[in-house]
């Protein structure tokens, strides 16, 4: 019985590390990255994971060792208390502070890349979060939003691959968060504010759009889909949407639009 | 000495833990879902408790239960689609979703399709009550039922400006099943009304409904089913000769002239749009009218003082809000053809009147040409100089 508690505490780092080692084999790791900048985001994630993982394992092993070594059944000597160690306190203050400072500086470029260096291009589309769907709007042939030739759609975002894309993100009602897991994009959306996200996708395919901010009872169903396709396919799709919206007589092929 | 004390404490802890687990796992199955009668209608028509039971029994024989729907061939409904949509929500091993209606719709539209699900009270407008067979946004003449395509489009597009979201990404098999189920709930509700009317107007004193089995299928159900089956023939097709070319191919001057004409009609006495939509089209003209659903509830409250409609399960009546046409939000679709149909047939169940002819060949309040002018005007409003005033945009804070 005397060593059970220390072994139990040892199980924490063992299971903790095992979870992370096993996760990728059970397809529970980061979603496939299909963006140009995603590598940098993933690198930051891995860097911080290794750093915190190292400290976590070290701390847990130290706890285990103290519990094992100073078990009260084998150590009959009374405990000795000590009070204050100036140098120790300095070490455990300066070391984490230095690490935090390092991370703060190390991530600056990634932050600036995704939040500050907005490309000087016209928005490809505007995404408006709403309980519980994503309303989409594309500028028409005039290339400007908020004019009579805008193209309206919902939940089914199409975007060109291999080029810089700028999206305007807004909310119509409450807080939402526009999350494109495969593109490593996540932006909180605040009613009354206009936010921008930009990225360059480098693979075609269909990926999820999800809401990452609890926005009401239907939050979990606020799911959309982004279709990344070649410029030609995208233009053709957009032209078809445009035609449907501009037509005065019913088109016969509207069903799968 | 301490041993027995410790074990009682442990036992007590174990009992609490087990009780907590049982509560979490939802031990004990809830009662199966049931359809309920429209008590406002039953009370209003003076249907006695005995006849209510008879009506409920006949409805169950004709339509089954929420877990096991049933349909007579006369309805033209597909039972396989209904089975996919009905019952409790679950997914089988192949990932096929069952119980779609309760998964996606019932919390607003209610298990019976009465538009009074648990979330309904928080929503404005209220969710649609299917039981009258009245639908607002459709391609057909005012009094006609919507086509399956209309209902499918509502599910795919959602209704912007209301709480109805889009189900665009759901497979068409699921959408078709839900469309069928909405038709089914609607027919069931219409049949309920027909039976109540039959009891009220046709049935002799003390007679039982059950002896009229042939009547309620042939004379009551058939006309309801025909209304749904005939919806395709009621679709409004504007004359292609009179329709303007697609908007992107319009001559800007001709479009501007048409918008000007539409504006004149908007403020004119014939179309009289401003009376409800307001002199600035902000939807602030008439604010004291109700839609048919709220009207019925108000009417009931005025005629009965023993019981309130809310006590009988109705939602508190609300005044209708005419659309603010400058928002650029069009509930029933924003294509010119959608706006044309909205103007031509009005919006069923609401004070929005039809300006087109009531029957093909008849003369409407305004001509088809003029409806197209109004379409152009309405579609121009969100981009009008007044709408785009900087004052309206000033509280949009731009980051960066």
Short mmCIF file of N, CA and C in Angstrom, two decimals, chain B residues 126-207:
data_model
loop_
_atom_site.label_atom_id
_atom_site.label_comp_id
_atom_site.label_asym_id
_atom_site.label_seq_id
_atom_site.Cartn_x
_atom_site.Cartn_y
_atom_site.Cartn_z
N UNK B 126 -42.81 33.72 -35.46
CA UNK B 126 -42.95 32.37 -34.92
C UNK B 126 -42.69 31.34 -36.01
N UNK B 127 -42.26 30.14 -35.60
CA UNK B 127 -42.10 29.08 -36.60
C UNK B 127 -43.46 28.76 -37.25
N UNK B 128 -43.43 28.28 -38.48
CA UNK B 128 -44.67 27.98 -39.18
C UNK B 128 -45.44 26.87 -38.51
N UNK B 129 -46.76 27.10 -38.36
CA UNK B 129 -47.71 26.08 -37.92
C UNK B 129 -48.22 25.43 -39.20
N UNK B 130 -47.86 24.15 -39.41
CA UNK B 130 -48.20 23.51 -40.70
C UNK B 130 -49.67 23.11 -40.81
N UNK B 131 -50.38 23.08 -39.67
CA UNK B 131 -51.66 22.39 -39.64
C UNK B 131 -52.75 23.01 -40.51
N UNK B 132 -52.58 24.27 -40.89
CA UNK B 132 -53.59 24.88 -41.76
C UNK B 132 -53.27 24.63 -43.23
N UNK B 133 -52.09 24.07 -43.51
CA UNK B 133 -51.69 23.87 -44.90
C UNK B 133 -51.41 25.18 -45.61
N UNK B 134 -51.11 26.22 -44.83
CA UNK B 134 -50.83 27.54 -45.42
C UNK B 134 -49.34 27.80 -45.35
N UNK B 135 -48.76 28.13 -46.48
CA UNK B 135 -47.32 28.41 -46.50
C UNK B 135 -47.09 29.75 -47.17
N UNK B 136 -46.13 30.48 -46.65
CA UNK B 136 -45.95 31.86 -47.11
C UNK B 136 -45.11 31.97 -48.37
N UNK B 137 -43.98 31.25 -48.40
CA UNK B 137 -43.03 31.48 -49.49
C UNK B 137 -43.04 30.31 -50.46
N UNK B 138 -43.69 30.53 -51.59
CA UNK B 138 -43.89 29.43 -52.55
C UNK B 138 -44.07 30.03 -53.93
N UNK B 139 -44.04 29.17 -54.93
CA UNK B 139 -44.11 29.65 -56.31
C UNK B 139 -45.53 29.61 -56.85
N UNK B 140 -46.49 29.16 -56.03
CA UNK B 140 -47.83 28.91 -56.53
C UNK B 140 -48.80 30.06 -56.23
N UNK B 141 -49.98 29.98 -56.81
CA UNK B 141 -51.02 30.98 -56.56
C UNK B 141 -51.31 31.07 -55.07
N UNK B 142 -51.89 32.20 -54.67
CA UNK B 142 -52.04 32.50 -53.25
C UNK B 142 -52.62 31.36 -52.41
N UNK B 143 -53.78 30.84 -52.83
CA UNK B 143 -54.46 29.86 -51.98
C UNK B 143 -53.92 28.44 -52.18
N UNK B 144 -53.05 28.26 -53.18
CA UNK B 144 -52.59 26.90 -53.49
C UNK B 144 -51.53 26.44 -52.50
N UNK B 145 -51.33 25.12 -52.45
CA UNK B 145 -50.26 24.55 -51.61
C UNK B 145 -48.92 24.81 -52.30
N UNK B 146 -47.84 24.75 -51.55
CA UNK B 146 -46.52 24.86 -52.18
C UNK B 146 -46.18 23.57 -52.92
N UNK B 147 -45.31 23.64 -53.89
CA UNK B 147 -44.85 22.41 -54.55
C UNK B 147 -43.75 21.80 -53.68
N UNK B 148 -43.42 20.54 -53.97
CA UNK B 148 -42.32 19.89 -53.23
C UNK B 148 -41.03 20.68 -53.45
N UNK B 149 -40.88 21.21 -54.66
CA UNK B 149 -39.69 22.00 -54.98
C UNK B 149 -39.61 23.25 -54.09
N UNK B 150 -40.76 23.89 -53.87
CA UNK B 150 -40.79 25.09 -53.02
C UNK B 150 -40.30 24.77 -51.60
N UNK B 151 -40.83 23.67 -51.04
CA UNK B 151 -40.45 23.32 -49.67
C UNK B 151 -38.98 22.94 -49.62
N UNK B 152 -38.53 22.24 -50.66
CA UNK B 152 -37.12 21.84 -50.72
C UNK B 152 -36.22 23.07 -50.75
N UNK B 153 -36.62 24.07 -51.52
CA UNK B 153 -35.82 25.29 -51.61
C UNK B 153 -35.77 26.01 -50.27
N UNK B 154 -36.90 26.01 -49.53
CA UNK B 154 -36.91 26.65 -48.21
C UNK B 154 -35.89 25.95 -47.31
N UNK B 155 -35.85 24.61 -47.38
CA UNK B 155 -34.90 23.87 -46.56
C UNK B 155 -33.47 24.15 -47.01
N UNK B 156 -33.27 24.24 -48.32
CA UNK B 156 -31.91 24.44 -48.83
C UNK B 156 -31.40 25.87 -48.59
N UNK B 157 -32.28 26.84 -48.81
CA UNK B 157 -31.85 28.24 -48.69
C UNK B 157 -32.03 28.79 -47.28
N UNK B 158 -32.91 28.18 -46.48
CA UNK B 158 -33.28 28.80 -45.22
C UNK B 158 -34.15 30.00 -45.51
N UNK B 159 -34.56 30.70 -44.46
CA UNK B 159 -35.33 31.93 -44.67
C UNK B 159 -34.58 33.06 -43.99
N UNK B 160 -33.77 33.81 -44.76
CA UNK B 160 -33.01 34.90 -44.14
C UNK B 160 -33.95 35.88 -43.45
N UNK B 161 -33.50 36.42 -42.34
CA UNK B 161 -34.35 37.36 -41.61
C UNK B 161 -35.26 36.67 -40.61
N UNK B 162 -35.27 35.34 -40.59
CA UNK B 162 -36.04 34.59 -39.59
C UNK B 162 -35.09 33.57 -38.96
N UNK B 163 -35.62 32.77 -38.03
CA UNK B 163 -34.76 31.80 -37.36
C UNK B 163 -34.60 30.52 -38.17
N UNK B 164 -35.21 30.44 -39.35
CA UNK B 164 -35.12 29.22 -40.15
C UNK B 164 -33.76 29.16 -40.85
N UNK B 165 -32.90 28.20 -40.45
CA UNK B 165 -31.57 28.15 -41.07
C UNK B 165 -31.58 27.32 -42.36
N UNK B 166 -30.46 27.36 -43.05
CA UNK B 166 -30.31 26.59 -44.28
C UNK B 166 -29.86 25.17 -43.96
N UNK B 167 -30.41 24.20 -44.69
CA UNK B 167 -29.97 22.80 -44.55
C UNK B 167 -29.29 22.35 -45.84
N UNK B 168 -28.65 23.31 -46.50
CA UNK B 168 -28.08 23.08 -47.83
C UNK B 168 -27.13 21.89 -47.90
N UNK B 169 -26.35 21.69 -46.85
CA UNK B 169 -25.31 20.66 -46.93
C UNK B 169 -25.83 19.26 -46.61
N UNK B 170 -27.11 19.18 -46.26
CA UNK B 170 -27.65 17.85 -45.97
C UNK B 170 -27.95 17.12 -47.28
N UNK B 171 -27.72 15.79 -47.32
CA UNK B 171 -27.96 15.06 -48.56
C UNK B 171 -29.42 15.19 -49.01
N UNK B 172 -29.65 15.15 -50.32
CA UNK B 172 -31.00 15.41 -50.83
C UNK B 172 -31.99 14.36 -50.33
N UNK B 173 -31.50 13.16 -50.03
CA UNK B 173 -32.39 12.14 -49.49
C UNK B 173 -33.02 12.60 -48.17
N UNK B 174 -32.20 13.25 -47.32
CA UNK B 174 -32.71 13.74 -46.05
C UNK B 174 -33.68 14.89 -46.26
N UNK B 175 -33.33 15.79 -47.17
CA UNK B 175 -34.20 16.94 -47.43
C UNK B 175 -35.53 16.47 -48.00
N UNK B 176 -35.49 15.51 -48.93
CA UNK B 176 -36.73 15.00 -49.51
C UNK B 176 -37.61 14.35 -48.44
N UNK B 177 -36.97 13.62 -47.52
CA UNK B 177 -37.74 12.96 -46.46
C UNK B 177 -38.43 14.01 -45.59
N UNK B 178 -37.71 15.10 -45.28
CA UNK B 178 -38.30 16.15 -44.44
C UNK B 178 -39.43 16.88 -45.17
N UNK B 179 -39.25 17.12 -46.46
CA UNK B 179 -40.31 17.77 -47.24
C UNK B 179 -41.57 16.91 -47.19
N UNK B 180 -41.38 15.60 -47.36
CA UNK B 180 -42.53 14.69 -47.32
C UNK B 180 -43.20 14.73 -45.95
N UNK B 181 -42.38 14.81 -44.91
CA UNK B 181 -42.92 14.80 -43.55
C UNK B 181 -43.69 16.09 -43.25
N UNK B 182 -43.21 17.21 -43.77
CA UNK B 182 -43.92 18.48 -43.59
C UNK B 182 -45.28 18.40 -44.28
N UNK B 183 -45.30 17.83 -45.49
CA UNK B 183 -46.57 17.66 -46.20
C UNK B 183 -47.51 16.76 -45.38
N UNK B 184 -46.93 15.72 -44.82
CA UNK B 184 -47.71 14.76 -44.03
C UNK B 184 -48.33 15.43 -42.80
N UNK B 185 -47.50 16.20 -42.05
CA UNK B 185 -48.02 16.88 -40.86
C UNK B 185 -49.09 17.90 -41.26
N UNK B 186 -48.86 18.53 -42.41
CA UNK B 186 -49.80 19.52 -42.89
C UNK B 186 -51.14 18.87 -43.23
N UNK B 187 -51.09 17.76 -43.96
CA UNK B 187 -52.33 17.06 -44.31
C UNK B 187 -53.04 16.56 -43.07
N UNK B 188 -52.26 16.09 -42.11
CA UNK B 188 -52.84 15.61 -40.87
C UNK B 188 -53.58 16.75 -40.15
N UNK B 189 -52.95 17.92 -40.11
CA UNK B 189 -53.58 19.08 -39.47
C UNK B 189 -54.83 19.51 -40.21
N UNK B 190 -54.75 19.50 -41.55
CA UNK B 190 -55.92 19.88 -42.34
C UNK B 190 -57.06 18.90 -42.11
N UNK B 191 -56.71 17.62 -41.99
CA UNK B 191 -57.71 16.58 -41.75
C UNK B 191 -58.36 16.79 -40.38
N UNK B 192 -57.56 17.20 -39.42
CA UNK B 192 -58.09 17.46 -38.07
C UNK B 192 -59.16 18.55 -38.14
N UNK B 193 -58.84 19.63 -38.87
CA UNK B 193 -59.80 20.72 -39.03
C UNK B 193 -61.05 20.23 -39.76
N UNK B 194 -60.85 19.42 -40.81
CA UNK B 194 -61.99 18.93 -41.58
C UNK B 194 -62.90 18.08 -40.69
N UNK B 195 -62.30 17.25 -39.84
CA UNK B 195 -63.10 16.41 -38.94
C UNK B 195 -63.85 17.26 -37.93
N UNK B 196 -63.17 18.29 -37.41
CA UNK B 196 -63.82 19.16 -36.43
C UNK B 196 -65.00 19.87 -37.09
N UNK B 197 -64.80 20.34 -38.33
CA UNK B 197 -65.90 20.99 -39.04
C UNK B 197 -67.04 20.02 -39.30
N UNK B 198 -66.67 18.77 -39.61
CA UNK B 198 -67.69 17.76 -39.89
C UNK B 198 -68.55 17.54 -38.64
N UNK B 199 -67.88 17.43 -37.50
CA UNK B 199 -68.61 17.22 -36.25
C UNK B 199 -69.50 18.43 -35.98
N UNK B 200 -68.97 19.61 -36.24
CA UNK B 200 -69.68 20.84 -35.90
C UNK B 200 -70.89 21.05 -36.81
N UNK B 201 -70.71 20.79 -38.12
CA UNK B 201 -71.77 21.18 -39.06
C UNK B 201 -72.63 20.02 -39.56
N UNK B 202 -72.07 18.82 -39.66
CA UNK B 202 -72.80 17.76 -40.35
C UNK B 202 -73.35 16.69 -39.42
N UNK B 203 -72.69 16.52 -38.31
CA UNK B 203 -73.04 15.36 -37.48
C UNK B 203 -74.32 15.63 -36.69
N UNK B 204 -75.21 14.64 -36.68
CA UNK B 204 -76.44 14.76 -35.92
C UNK B 204 -76.18 14.61 -34.43
N UNK B 205 -77.14 15.01 -33.64
CA UNK B 205 -77.04 14.93 -32.18
C UNK B 205 -76.76 13.49 -31.73
N UNK B 206 -75.71 13.28 -30.95
CA UNK B 206 -75.44 11.97 -30.38
C UNK B 206 -74.88 10.93 -31.36
N UNK B 207 -74.70 11.32 -32.62
CA UNK B 207 -74.16 10.38 -33.59
C UNK B 207 -72.68 10.15 -33.37
#
